[in-house]
Amino acid sequence: MISGVVFDLDGTLIDSAEQLAIAWSKAFKEFGYDVKPSEIRKYVGLSPAVLISKFMSNLSNDDLERIKSLRKKYFIENINRIKMFPDAVSCLSNLRSIGVNASIATSLGRDMIDEIVKHFNLDRMVCCWVTGEDVKNPKPEPDIFLKAFEKMNLTPREGIVVGDREYDIIGGKRAGSLTALIVRDQYSKTNSVQPDYIIHSLDELLEIIKKINF
């Protein structure tokens, strides 16, 4: 029986990947690195430190924090351009109606997730959220998913992890949960691991859970 769902955020519940890539690109430019958003897009969802390491190296801790701060600044400036996927709104509402808890596991920091939760009133739709700053090891390690299940007072075997990237699926499987890959764009694919389910809408997730539970 499925009692809880752990959702990735970017590209799964909200359509934010493009704006995040743009924000990173602007932040890199202030450090003299001309990196196009299209080059960054496929890495959106990784922890900030890992994403930065794809383009820059030998940074001091101060520089690392400065880049992250700039990324947040540029992202928040354009938060009104970000939308929730329509199927995310309906799915979260319907999950609650059938007694299934929902949580979020995101590589974003606490400051950014707080802004997003406030902007979209996500605290009315999910019971909890875990950020990359709340765990030791980033995706694709299972830490963030294990923490989310713990916050829901569930074991991973009582839930399913849903994300749009391979590292969500790897992390979910390492946690011991069922997994579902939602295909949102050309980057929504897995090469090294097979998800339990491949879906093209979160409405499909609801039907899967109903079949398992009822």
JSON list of C-alpha atoms in Angstrom, two decimals:
[
{"chain": "A", "resi": 1, "resn": "MET", "atom": "CA", "xyz": [0.00, 0.00, 0.00]},
{"chain": "A", "resi": 2, "resn": "ILE", "atom": "CA", "xyz": [1.21, 3.52, -0.87]},
{"chain": "A", "resi": 3, "resn": "SER", "atom": "CA", "xyz": [0.83, 5.89, 2.08]},
{"chain": "A", "resi": 4, "resn": "GLY", "atom": "CA", "xyz": [3.16, 8.67, 0.98]},
{"chain": "A", "resi": 5, "resn": "VAL", "atom": "CA", "xyz": [4.74, 10.25, -2.09]},
{"chain": "A", "resi": 6, "resn": "VAL", "atom": "CA", "xyz": [8.08, 12.06, -2.16]},
{"chain": "A", "resi": 7, "resn": "PHE", "atom": "CA", "xyz": [8.19, 14.51, -5.05]},
{"chain": "A", "resi": 8, "resn": "ASP", "atom": "CA", "xyz": [11.17, 16.17, -6.61]},
{"chain": "A", "resi": 9, "resn": "LEU", "atom": "CA", "xyz": [10.39, 19.87, -7.08]},
{"chain": "A", "resi": 10, "resn": "ASP", "atom": "CA", "xyz": [12.08, 21.41, -10.13]},
{"chain": "A", "resi": 11, "resn": "GLY", "atom": "CA", "xyz": [10.64, 19.97, -13.33]},
{"chain": "A", "resi": 12, "resn": "THR", "atom": "CA", "xyz": [8.28, 17.69, -11.43]},
{"chain": "A", "resi": 13, "resn": "LEU", "atom": "CA", "xyz": [5.89, 19.97, -9.53]},
{"chain": "A", "resi": 14, "resn": "ILE", "atom": "CA", "xyz": [6.97, 23.38, -10.81]},
{"chain": "A", "resi": 15, "resn": "ASP", "atom": "CA", "xyz": [8.25, 24.47, -14.21]},
{"chain": "A", "resi": 16, "resn": "SER", "atom": "CA", "xyz": [11.36, 26.20, -12.91]},
{"chain": "A", "resi": 17, "resn": "ALA", "atom": "CA", "xyz": [14.29, 24.59, -14.71]},
{"chain": "A", "resi": 18, "resn": "GLU", "atom": "CA", "xyz": [14.64, 27.32, -17.34]},
{"chain": "A", "resi": 19, "resn": "GLN", "atom": "CA", "xyz": [14.60, 30.15, -14.79]},
{"chain": "A", "resi": 20, "resn": "LEU", "atom": "CA", "xyz": [17.07, 28.32, -12.57]},
{"chain": "A", "resi": 21, "resn": "ALA", "atom": "CA", "xyz": [19.41, 27.83, -15.53]},
{"chain": "A", "resi": 22, "resn": "ILE", "atom": "CA", "xyz": [19.13, 31.54, -16.39]},
{"chain": "A", "resi": 23, "resn": "ALA", "atom": "CA", "xyz": [19.83, 32.51, -12.78]},
{"chain": "A", "resi": 24, "resn": "TRP", "atom": "CA", "xyz": [22.92, 30.29, -12.67]},
{"chain": "A", "resi": 25, "resn": "SER", "atom": "CA", "xyz": [24.11, 31.72, -16.00]},
{"chain": "A", "resi": 26, "resn": "LYS", "atom": "CA", "xyz": [23.87, 35.29, -14.68]},
{"chain": "A", "resi": 27, "resn": "ALA", "atom": "CA", "xyz": [25.66, 34.32, -11.48]},
{"chain": "A", "resi": 28, "resn": "PHE", "atom": "CA", "xyz": [28.50, 32.65, -13.39]},
{"chain": "A", "resi": 29, "resn": "LYS", "atom": "CA", "xyz": [28.83, 35.71, -15.62]},
{"chain": "A", "resi": 30, "resn": "GLU", "atom": "CA", "xyz": [29.57, 37.91, -12.60]},
{"chain": "A", "resi": 31, "resn": "PHE", "atom": "CA", "xyz": [32.57, 35.65, -11.98]},
{"chain": "A", "resi": 32, "resn": "GLY", "atom": "CA", "xyz": [33.75, 35.97, -15.57]},
{"chain": "A", "resi": 33, "resn": "TYR", "atom": "CA", "xyz": [32.32, 32.67, -16.85]},
{"chain": "A", "resi": 34, "resn": "ASP", "atom": "CA", "xyz": [30.10, 32.86, -19.92]},
{"chain": "A", "resi": 35, "resn": "VAL", "atom": "CA", "xyz": [27.93, 29.75, -19.59]},
{"chain": "A", "resi": 36, "resn": "LYS", "atom": "CA", "xyz": [24.72, 29.58, -21.59]},
{"chain": "A", "resi": 37, "resn": "PRO", "atom": "CA", "xyz": [21.50, 28.52, -19.80]},
{"chain": "A", "resi": 38, "resn": "SER", "atom": "CA", "xyz": [21.15, 25.69, -22.33]},
{"chain": "A", "resi": 39, "resn": "GLU", "atom": "CA", "xyz": [24.46, 24.25, -21.09]},
{"chain": "A", "resi": 40, "resn": "ILE", "atom": "CA", "xyz": [23.27, 24.40, -17.48]},
{"chain": "A", "resi": 41, "resn": "ARG", "atom": "CA", "xyz": [19.74, 23.08, -18.00]},
{"chain": "A", "resi": 42, "resn": "LYS", "atom": "CA", "xyz": [20.59, 19.38, -17.84]},
{"chain": "A", "resi": 43, "resn": "TYR", "atom": "CA", "xyz": [22.28, 19.83, -14.45]},
{"chain": "A", "resi": 44, "resn": "VAL", "atom": "CA", "xyz": [19.38, 21.65, -12.79]},
{"chain": "A", "resi": 45, "resn": "GLY", "atom": "CA", "xyz": [18.29, 19.56, -9.82]},
{"chain": "A", "resi": 46, "resn": "LEU", "atom": "CA", "xyz": [21.79, 18.62, -8.73]},
{"chain": "A", "resi": 47, "resn": "SER", "atom": "CA", "xyz": [23.10, 20.14, -5.52]},
{"chain": "A", "resi": 48, "resn": "PRO", "atom": "CA", "xyz": [24.54, 23.66, -5.98]},
{"chain": "A", "resi": 49, "resn": "ALA", "atom": "CA", "xyz": [28.08, 22.49, -5.21]},
{"chain": "A", "resi": 50, "resn": "VAL", "atom": "CA", "xyz": [27.91, 19.70, -7.78]},
{"chain": "A", "resi": 51, "resn": "LEU", "atom": "CA", "xyz": [26.35, 21.94, -10.44]},
{"chain": "A", "resi": 52, "resn": "ILE", "atom": "CA", "xyz": [28.96, 24.65, -9.91]},
{"chain": "A", "resi": 53, "resn": "SER", "atom": "CA", "xyz": [31.75, 22.08, -10.17]},
{"chain": "A", "resi": 54, "resn": "LYS", "atom": "CA", "xyz": [30.61, 21.26, -13.72]},
{"chain": "A", "resi": 55, "resn": "PHE", "atom": "CA", "xyz": [31.76, 24.72, -14.83]},
{"chain": "A", "resi": 56, "resn": "MET", "atom": "CA", "xyz": [34.11, 26.14, -12.18]},
{"chain": "A", "resi": 57, "resn": "SER", "atom": "CA", "xyz": [36.82, 24.75, -9.92]},
{"chain": "A", "resi": 58, "resn": "ASN", "atom": "CA", "xyz": [39.10, 25.74, -7.05]},
{"chain": "A", "resi": 59, "resn": "LEU", "atom": "CA", "xyz": [36.56, 28.10, -5.52]},
{"chain": "A", "resi": 60, "resn": "SER", "atom": "CA", "xyz": [36.90, 29.40, -2.00]},
{"chain": "A", "resi": 61, "resn": "ASN", "atom": "CA", "xyz": [33.99, 28.87, 0.37]},
{"chain": "A", "resi": 62, "resn": "ASP", "atom": "CA", "xyz": [33.29, 32.60, 0.20]},
{"chain": "A", "resi": 63, "resn": "ASP", "atom": "CA", "xyz": [33.07, 32.50, -3.61]},
{"chain": "A", "resi": 64, "resn": "LEU", "atom": "CA", "xyz": [30.85, 29.43, -3.47]},
{"chain": "A", "resi": 65, "resn": "GLU", "atom": "CA", "xyz": [28.44, 31.17, -1.13]},
{"chain": "A", "resi": 66, "resn": "ARG", "atom": "CA", "xyz": [28.56, 34.33, -3.25]},
{"chain": "A", "resi": 67, "resn": "ILE", "atom": "CA", "xyz": [27.58, 32.44, -6.41]},
{"chain": "A", "resi": 68, "resn": "LYS", "atom": "CA", "xyz": [24.74, 30.68, -4.59]},
{"chain": "A", "resi": 69, "resn": "SER", "atom": "CA", "xyz": [23.54, 34.03, -3.26]},
{"chain": "A", "resi": 70, "resn": "LEU", "atom": "CA", "xyz": [23.58, 35.55, -6.74]},
{"chain": "A", "resi": 71, "resn": "ARG", "atom": "CA", "xyz": [21.72, 32.54, -8.13]},
{"chain": "A", "resi": 72, "resn": "LYS", "atom": "CA", "xyz": [19.02, 33.04, -5.50]},
{"chain": "A", "resi": 73, "resn": "LYS", "atom": "CA", "xyz": [18.80, 36.79, -6.22]},
{"chain": "A", "resi": 74, "resn": "TYR", "atom": "CA", "xyz": [18.29, 36.30, -9.95]},
{"chain": "A", "resi": 75, "resn": "PHE", "atom": "CA", "xyz": [15.87, 33.41, -9.43]},
{"chain": "A", "resi": 76, "resn": "ILE", "atom": "CA", "xyz": [13.66, 35.28, -6.96]},
{"chain": "A", "resi": 77, "resn": "GLU", "atom": "CA", "xyz": [13.58, 38.33, -9.26]},
{"chain": "A", "resi": 78, "resn": "ASN", "atom": "CA", "xyz": [11.82, 36.17, -11.86]},
{"chain": "A", "resi": 79, "resn": "ILE", "atom": "CA", "xyz": [9.74, 33.93, -9.59]},
{"chain": "A", "resi": 80, "resn": "ASN", "atom": "CA", "xyz": [6.53, 35.24, -11.16]},
{"chain": "A", "resi": 81, "resn": "ARG", "atom": "CA", "xyz": [7.59, 33.60, -14.43]},
{"chain": "A", "resi": 82, "resn": "ILE", "atom": "CA", "xyz": [7.54, 30.20, -12.78]},
{"chain": "A", "resi": 83, "resn": "LYS", "atom": "CA", "xyz": [4.36, 28.14, -12.85]},
{"chain": "A", "resi": 84, "resn": "MET", "atom": "CA", "xyz": [3.17, 24.98, -11.18]},
{"chain": "A", "resi": 85, "resn": "PHE", "atom": "CA", "xyz": [2.37, 22.25, -13.65]},
{"chain": "A", "resi": 86, "resn": "PRO", "atom": "CA", "xyz": [-1.45, 21.94, -13.83]},
{"chain": "A", "resi": 87, "resn": "ASP", "atom": "CA", "xyz": [-1.26, 18.20, -13.22]},
{"chain": "A", "resi": 88, "resn": "ALA", "atom": "CA", "xyz": [0.76, 18.87, -10.06]},
{"chain": "A", "resi": 89, "resn": "VAL", "atom": "CA", "xyz": [-2.02, 20.98, -8.56]},
{"chain": "A", "resi": 90, "resn": "SER", "atom": "CA", "xyz": [-4.69, 18.37, -9.30]},
{"chain": "A", "resi": 91, "resn": "CYS", "atom": "CA", "xyz": [-2.50, 15.46, -8.19]},
{"chain": "A", "resi": 92, "resn": "LEU", "atom": "CA", "xyz": [-1.61, 16.98, -4.83]},
{"chain": "A", "resi": 93, "resn": "SER", "atom": "CA", "xyz": [-5.24, 17.81, -4.17]},
{"chain": "A", "resi": 94, "resn": "ASN", "atom": "CA", "xyz": [-6.43, 14.33, -5.11]},
{"chain": "A", "resi": 95, "resn": "LEU", "atom": "CA", "xyz": [-3.73, 12.58, -3.07]},
{"chain": "A", "resi": 96, "resn": "ARG", "atom": "CA", "xyz": [-4.96, 14.34, 0.02]},
{"chain": "A", "resi": 97, "resn": "SER", "atom": "CA", "xyz": [-8.54, 13.28, -0.73]},
{"chain": "A", "resi": 98, "resn": "ILE", "atom": "CA", "xyz": [-7.56, 9.59, -0.74]},
{"chain": "A", "resi": 99, "resn": "GLY", "atom": "CA", "xyz": [-5.45, 9.88, 2.41]},
{"chain": "A", "resi": 100, "resn": "VAL", "atom": "CA", "xyz": [-1.98, 9.76, 0.85]},
{"chain": "A", "resi": 101, "resn": "ASN", "atom": "CA", "xyz": [0.64, 12.16, 2.23]},
{"chain": "A", "resi": 102, "resn": "ALA", "atom": "CA", "xyz": [2.88, 14.20, -0.05]},
{"chain": "A", "resi": 103, "resn": "SER", "atom": "CA", "xyz": [6.33, 15.66, 0.63]},
{"chain": "A", "resi": 104, "resn": "ILE", "atom": "CA", "xyz": [9.09, 17.37, -1.34]},
{"chain": "A", "resi": 105, "resn": "ALA", "atom": "CA", "xyz": [12.77, 16.45, -1.66]},
{"chain": "A", "resi": 106, "resn": "THR", "atom": "CA", "xyz": [14.72, 19.20, -3.41]},
{"chain": "A", "resi": 107, "resn": "SER", "atom": "CA", "xyz": [18.38, 20.02, -3.89]},
{"chain": "A", "resi": 108, "resn": "LEU", "atom": "CA", "xyz": [17.56, 23.70, -3.44]},
{"chain": "A", "resi": 109, "resn": "GLY", "atom": "CA", "xyz": [18.59, 25.41, -0.22]},
{"chain": "A", "resi": 110, "resn": "ARG", "atom": "CA", "xyz": [16.21, 26.28, 2.61]},
{"chain": "A", "resi": 111, "resn": "ASP", "atom": "CA", "xyz": [16.09, 29.95, 1.69]},
{"chain": "A", "resi": 112, "resn": "MET", "atom": "CA", "xyz": [14.94, 29.26, -1.86]},
{"chain": "A", "resi": 113, "resn": "ILE", "atom": "CA", "xyz": [12.45, 26.54, -0.98]},
{"chain": "A", "resi": 114, "resn": "ASP", "atom": "CA", "xyz": [10.91, 28.85, 1.61]},
{"chain": "A", "resi": 115, "resn": "GLU", "atom": "CA", "xyz": [10.32, 31.47, -1.10]},
{"chain": "A", "resi": 116, "resn": "ILE", "atom": "CA", "xyz": [8.82, 28.88, -3.45]},
{"chain": "A", "resi": 117, "resn": "VAL", "atom": "CA", "xyz": [6.58, 27.36, -0.77]},
{"chain": "A", "resi": 118, "resn": "LYS", "atom": "CA", "xyz": [5.28, 30.82, 0.09]},
{"chain": "A", "resi": 119, "resn": "HIS", "atom": "CA", "xyz": [4.78, 31.81, -3.56]},
{"chain": "A", "resi": 120, "resn": "PHE", "atom": "CA", "xyz": [2.77, 28.69, -4.46]},
{"chain": "A", "resi": 121, "resn": "ASN", "atom": "CA", "xyz": [1.15, 28.06, -1.05]},
{"chain": "A", "resi": 122, "resn": "LEU", "atom": "CA", "xyz": [2.72, 24.61, -1.10]},
{"chain": "A", "resi": 123, "resn": "ASP", "atom": "CA", "xyz": [2.38, 24.29, 2.66]},
{"chain": "A", "resi": 124, "resn": "ARG", "atom": "CA", "xyz": [-1.32, 23.70, 2.02]},
{"chain": "A", "resi": 125, "resn": "MET", "atom": "CA", "xyz": [-0.58, 20.85, -0.38]},
{"chain": "A", "resi": 126, "resn": "VAL", "atom": "CA", "xyz": [2.34, 18.94, 1.17]},
{"chain": "A", "resi": 127, "resn": "CYS", "atom": "CA", "xyz": [3.01, 17.90, 4.75]},
{"chain": "A", "resi": 128, "resn": "CYS", "atom": "CA", "xyz": [6.77, 18.56, 4.73]},
{"chain": "A", "resi": 129, "resn": "TRP", "atom": "CA", "xyz": [9.83, 19.25, 2.62]},
{"chain": "A", "resi": 130, "resn": "VAL", "atom": "CA", "xyz": [13.52, 18.38, 2.79]},
{"chain": "A", "resi": 131, "resn": "THR", "atom": "CA", "xyz": [16.31, 20.43, 1.20]},
{"chain": "A", "resi": 132, "resn": "GLY", "atom": "CA", "xyz": [19.82, 19.63, 0.14]},
{"chain": "A", "resi": 133, "resn": "GLU", "atom": "CA", "xyz": [21.03, 21.47, 3.24]},
{"chain": "A", "resi": 134, "resn": "ASP", "atom": "CA", "xyz": [19.17, 19.08, 5.53]},
{"chain": "A", "resi": 135, "resn": "VAL", "atom": "CA", "xyz": [21.21, 16.00, 4.60]},
{"chain": "A", "resi": 136, "resn": "LYS", "atom": "CA", "xyz": [24.86, 15.05, 4.33]},
{"chain": "A", "resi": 137, "resn": "ASN", "atom": "CA", "xyz": [24.91, 13.51, 0.86]},
{"chain": "A", "resi": 138, "resn": "PRO", "atom": "CA", "xyz": [23.13, 14.97, -2.20]},
{"chain": "A", "resi": 139, "resn": "LYS", "atom": "CA", "xyz": [21.14, 13.12, -4.85]},
{"chain": "A", "resi": 140, "resn": "PRO", "atom": "CA", "xyz": [21.59, 10.47, -6.18]},
{"chain": "A", "resi": 141, "resn": "GLU", "atom": "CA", "xyz": [22.40, 9.25, -2.66]},
{"chain": "A", "resi": 142, "resn": "PRO", "atom": "CA", "xyz": [19.22, 8.26, -0.82]},
{"chain": "A", "resi": 143, "resn": "ASP", "atom": "CA", "xyz": [19.63, 10.60, 2.18]},
{"chain": "A", "resi": 144, "resn": "ILE", "atom": "CA", "xyz": [17.12, 13.23, 1.10]},
{"chain": "A", "resi": 145, "resn": "PHE", "atom": "CA", "xyz": [14.44, 10.66, 0.30]},
{"chain": "A", "resi": 146, "resn": "LEU", "atom": "CA", "xyz": [15.00, 8.74, 3.52]},
{"chain": "A", "resi": 147, "resn": "LYS", "atom": "CA", "xyz": [14.65, 12.01, 5.44]},
{"chain": "A", "resi": 148, "resn": "ALA", "atom": "CA", "xyz": [11.40, 12.84, 3.66]},
{"chain": "A", "resi": 149, "resn": "PHE", "atom": "CA", "xyz": [9.89, 9.44, 4.48]},
{"chain": "A", "resi": 150, "resn": "GLU", "atom": "CA", "xyz": [11.07, 9.85, 8.07]},
{"chain": "A", "resi": 151, "resn": "LYS", "atom": "CA", "xyz": [9.30, 13.21, 8.30]},
{"chain": "A", "resi": 152, "resn": "MET", "atom": "CA", "xyz": [6.10, 11.54, 7.07]},
{"chain": "A", "resi": 153, "resn": "ASN", "atom": "CA", "xyz": [6.55, 8.78, 9.68]},
{"chain": "A", "resi": 154, "resn": "LEU", "atom": "CA", "xyz": [6.72, 6.19, 6.91]},
{"chain": "A", "resi": 155, "resn": "THR", "atom": "CA", "xyz": [9.22, 3.63, 5.69]},
{"chain": "A", "resi": 156, "resn": "PRO", "atom": "CA", "xyz": [10.35, 3.87, 2.05]},
{"chain": "A", "resi": 157, "resn": "ARG", "atom": "CA", "xyz": [8.49, 0.64, 1.30]},
{"chain": "A", "resi": 158, "resn": "GLU", "atom": "CA", "xyz": [5.26, 2.48, 2.13]},
{"chain": "A", "resi": 159, "resn": "GLY", "atom": "CA", "xyz": [5.83, 5.11, -0.52]},
{"chain": "A", "resi": 160, "resn": "ILE", "atom": "CA", "xyz": [6.93, 6.12, -3.97]},
{"chain": "A", "resi": 161, "resn": "VAL", "atom": "CA", "xyz": [9.52, 8.64, -5.17]},
{"chain": "A", "resi": 162, "resn": "VAL", "atom": "CA", "xyz": [8.57, 10.74, -8.20]},
{"chain": "A", "resi": 163, "resn": "GLY", "atom": "CA", "xyz": [11.04, 12.81, -10.20]},
{"chain": "A", "resi": 164, "resn": "ASP", "atom": "CA", "xyz": [11.99, 13.92, -13.69]},
{"chain": "A", "resi": 165, "resn": "ARG", "atom": "CA", "xyz": [15.70, 13.05, -13.57]},
{"chain": "A", "resi": 166, "resn": "GLU", "atom": "CA", "xyz": [17.74, 9.88, -13.37]},
{"chain": "A", "resi": 167, "resn": "TYR", "atom": "CA", "xyz": [19.26, 10.84, -10.02]},
{"chain": "A", "resi": 168, "resn": "ASP", "atom": "CA", "xyz": [15.76, 10.98, -8.49]},
{"chain": "A", "resi": 169, "resn": "ILE", "atom": "CA", "xyz": [15.16, 7.41, -9.61]},
{"chain": "A", "resi": 170, "resn": "ILE", "atom": "CA", "xyz": [18.57, 6.19, -8.46]},
{"chain": "A", "resi": 171, "resn": "GLY", "atom": "CA", "xyz": [18.11, 7.85, -5.07]},
{"chain": "A", "resi": 172, "resn": "GLY", "atom": "CA", "xyz": [14.61, 6.49, -4.65]},
{"chain": "A", "resi": 173, "resn": "LYS", "atom": "CA", "xyz": [15.71, 2.96, -5.45]},
{"chain": "A", "resi": 174, "resn": "ARG", "atom": "CA", "xyz": [18.66, 3.22, -3.08]},
{"chain": "A", "resi": 175, "resn": "ALA", "atom": "CA", "xyz": [16.21, 4.32, -0.39]},
{"chain": "A", "resi": 176, "resn": "GLY", "atom": "CA", "xyz": [14.15, 1.18, -1.01]},
{"chain": "A", "resi": 177, "resn": "SER", "atom": "CA", "xyz": [11.08, 2.88, -2.45]},
{"chain": "A", "resi": 178, "resn": "LEU", "atom": "CA", "xyz": [9.03, 2.42, -5.58]},
{"chain": "A", "resi": 179, "resn": "THR", "atom": "CA", "xyz": [9.97, 5.01, -8.20]},
{"chain": "A", "resi": 180, "resn": "ALA", "atom": "CA", "xyz": [8.22, 6.85, -11.01]},
{"chain": "A", "resi": 181, "resn": "LEU", "atom": "CA", "xyz": [9.96, 8.89, -13.70]},
{"chain": "A", "resi": 182, "resn": "ILE", "atom": "CA", "xyz": [7.80, 11.70, -15.06]},
{"chain": "A", "resi": 183, "resn": "VAL", "atom": "CA", "xyz": [8.79, 12.69, -18.58]},
{"chain": "A", "resi": 184, "resn": "ARG", "atom": "CA", "xyz": [8.72, 16.48, -18.84]},
{"chain": "A", "resi": 185, "resn": "ASP", "atom": "CA", "xyz": [11.47, 17.19, -21.40]},
{"chain": "A", "resi": 186, "resn": "GLN", "atom": "CA", "xyz": [14.36, 15.66, -23.32]},
{"chain": "A", "resi": 187, "resn": "TYR", "atom": "CA", "xyz": [16.38, 15.35, -20.11]},
{"chain": "A", "resi": 188, "resn": "SER", "atom": "CA", "xyz": [13.77, 13.11, -18.47]},
{"chain": "A", "resi": 189, "resn": "LYS", "atom": "CA", "xyz": [15.43, 9.80, -19.18]},
{"chain": "A", "resi": 190, "resn": "THR", "atom": "CA", "xyz": [17.32, 7.09, -17.38]},
{"chain": "A", "resi": 191, "resn": "ASN", "atom": "CA", "xyz": [20.30, 5.21, -18.74]},
{"chain": "A", "resi": 192, "resn": "SER", "atom": "CA", "xyz": [21.65, 3.27, -15.77]},
{"chain": "A", "resi": 193, "resn": "VAL", "atom": "CA", "xyz": [18.50, 2.40, -13.84]},
{"chain": "A", "resi": 194, "resn": "GLN", "atom": "CA", "xyz": [14.95, 1.41, -14.67]},
{"chain": "A", "resi": 195, "resn": "PRO", "atom": "CA", "xyz": [12.12, 3.16, -12.79]},
{"chain": "A", "resi": 196, "resn": "ASP", "atom": "CA", "xyz": [9.17, 1.10, -11.64]},
{"chain": "A", "resi": 197, "resn": "TYR", "atom": "CA", "xyz": [6.89, 3.39, -13.61]},
{"chain": "A", "resi": 198, "resn": "ILE", "atom": "CA", "xyz": [7.30, 5.87, -16.46]},
{"chain": "A", "resi": 199, "resn": "ILE", "atom": "CA", "xyz": [4.55, 8.47, -16.63]},
{"chain": "A", "resi": 200, "resn": "HIS", "atom": "CA", "xyz": [3.81, 11.53, -18.75]},
{"chain": "A", "resi": 201, "resn": "SER", "atom": "CA", "xyz": [1.40, 13.20, -16.35]},
{"chain": "A", "resi": 202, "resn": "LEU", "atom": "CA", "xyz": [0.98, 13.19, -12.59]},
{"chain": "A", "resi": 203, "resn": "ASP", "atom": "CA", "xyz": [-2.63, 12.19, -13.20]},
{"chain": "A", "resi": 204, "resn": "GLU", "atom": "CA", "xyz": [-1.20, 8.80, -14.19]},
{"chain": "A", "resi": 205, "resn": "LEU", "atom": "CA", "xyz": [0.51, 8.59, -10.80]},
{"chain": "A", "resi": 206, "resn": "LEU", "atom": "CA", "xyz": [-2.84, 8.93, -9.06]},
{"chain": "A", "resi": 207, "resn": "GLU", "atom": "CA", "xyz": [-4.23, 6.02, -11.07]},
{"chain": "A", "resi": 208, "resn": "ILE", "atom": "CA", "xyz": [-1.19, 3.87, -10.21]},
{"chain": "A", "resi": 209, "resn": "ILE", "atom": "CA", "xyz": [-1.64, 4.54, -6.51]},
{"chain": "A", "resi": 210, "resn": "LYS", "atom": "CA", "xyz": [-5.36, 3.80, -6.67]},
{"chain": "A", "resi": 211, "resn": "LYS", "atom": "CA", "xyz": [-4.66, 0.44, -8.33]},
{"chain": "A", "resi": 212, "resn": "ILE", "atom": "CA", "xyz": [-2.12, -0.47, -5.66]},
{"chain": "A", "resi": 213, "resn": "ASN", "atom": "CA", "xyz": [-4.22, 0.73, -2.73]},
{"chain": "A", "resi": 214, "resn": "PHE", "atom": "CA", "xyz": [-7.71, -0.18, -3.82]}
]
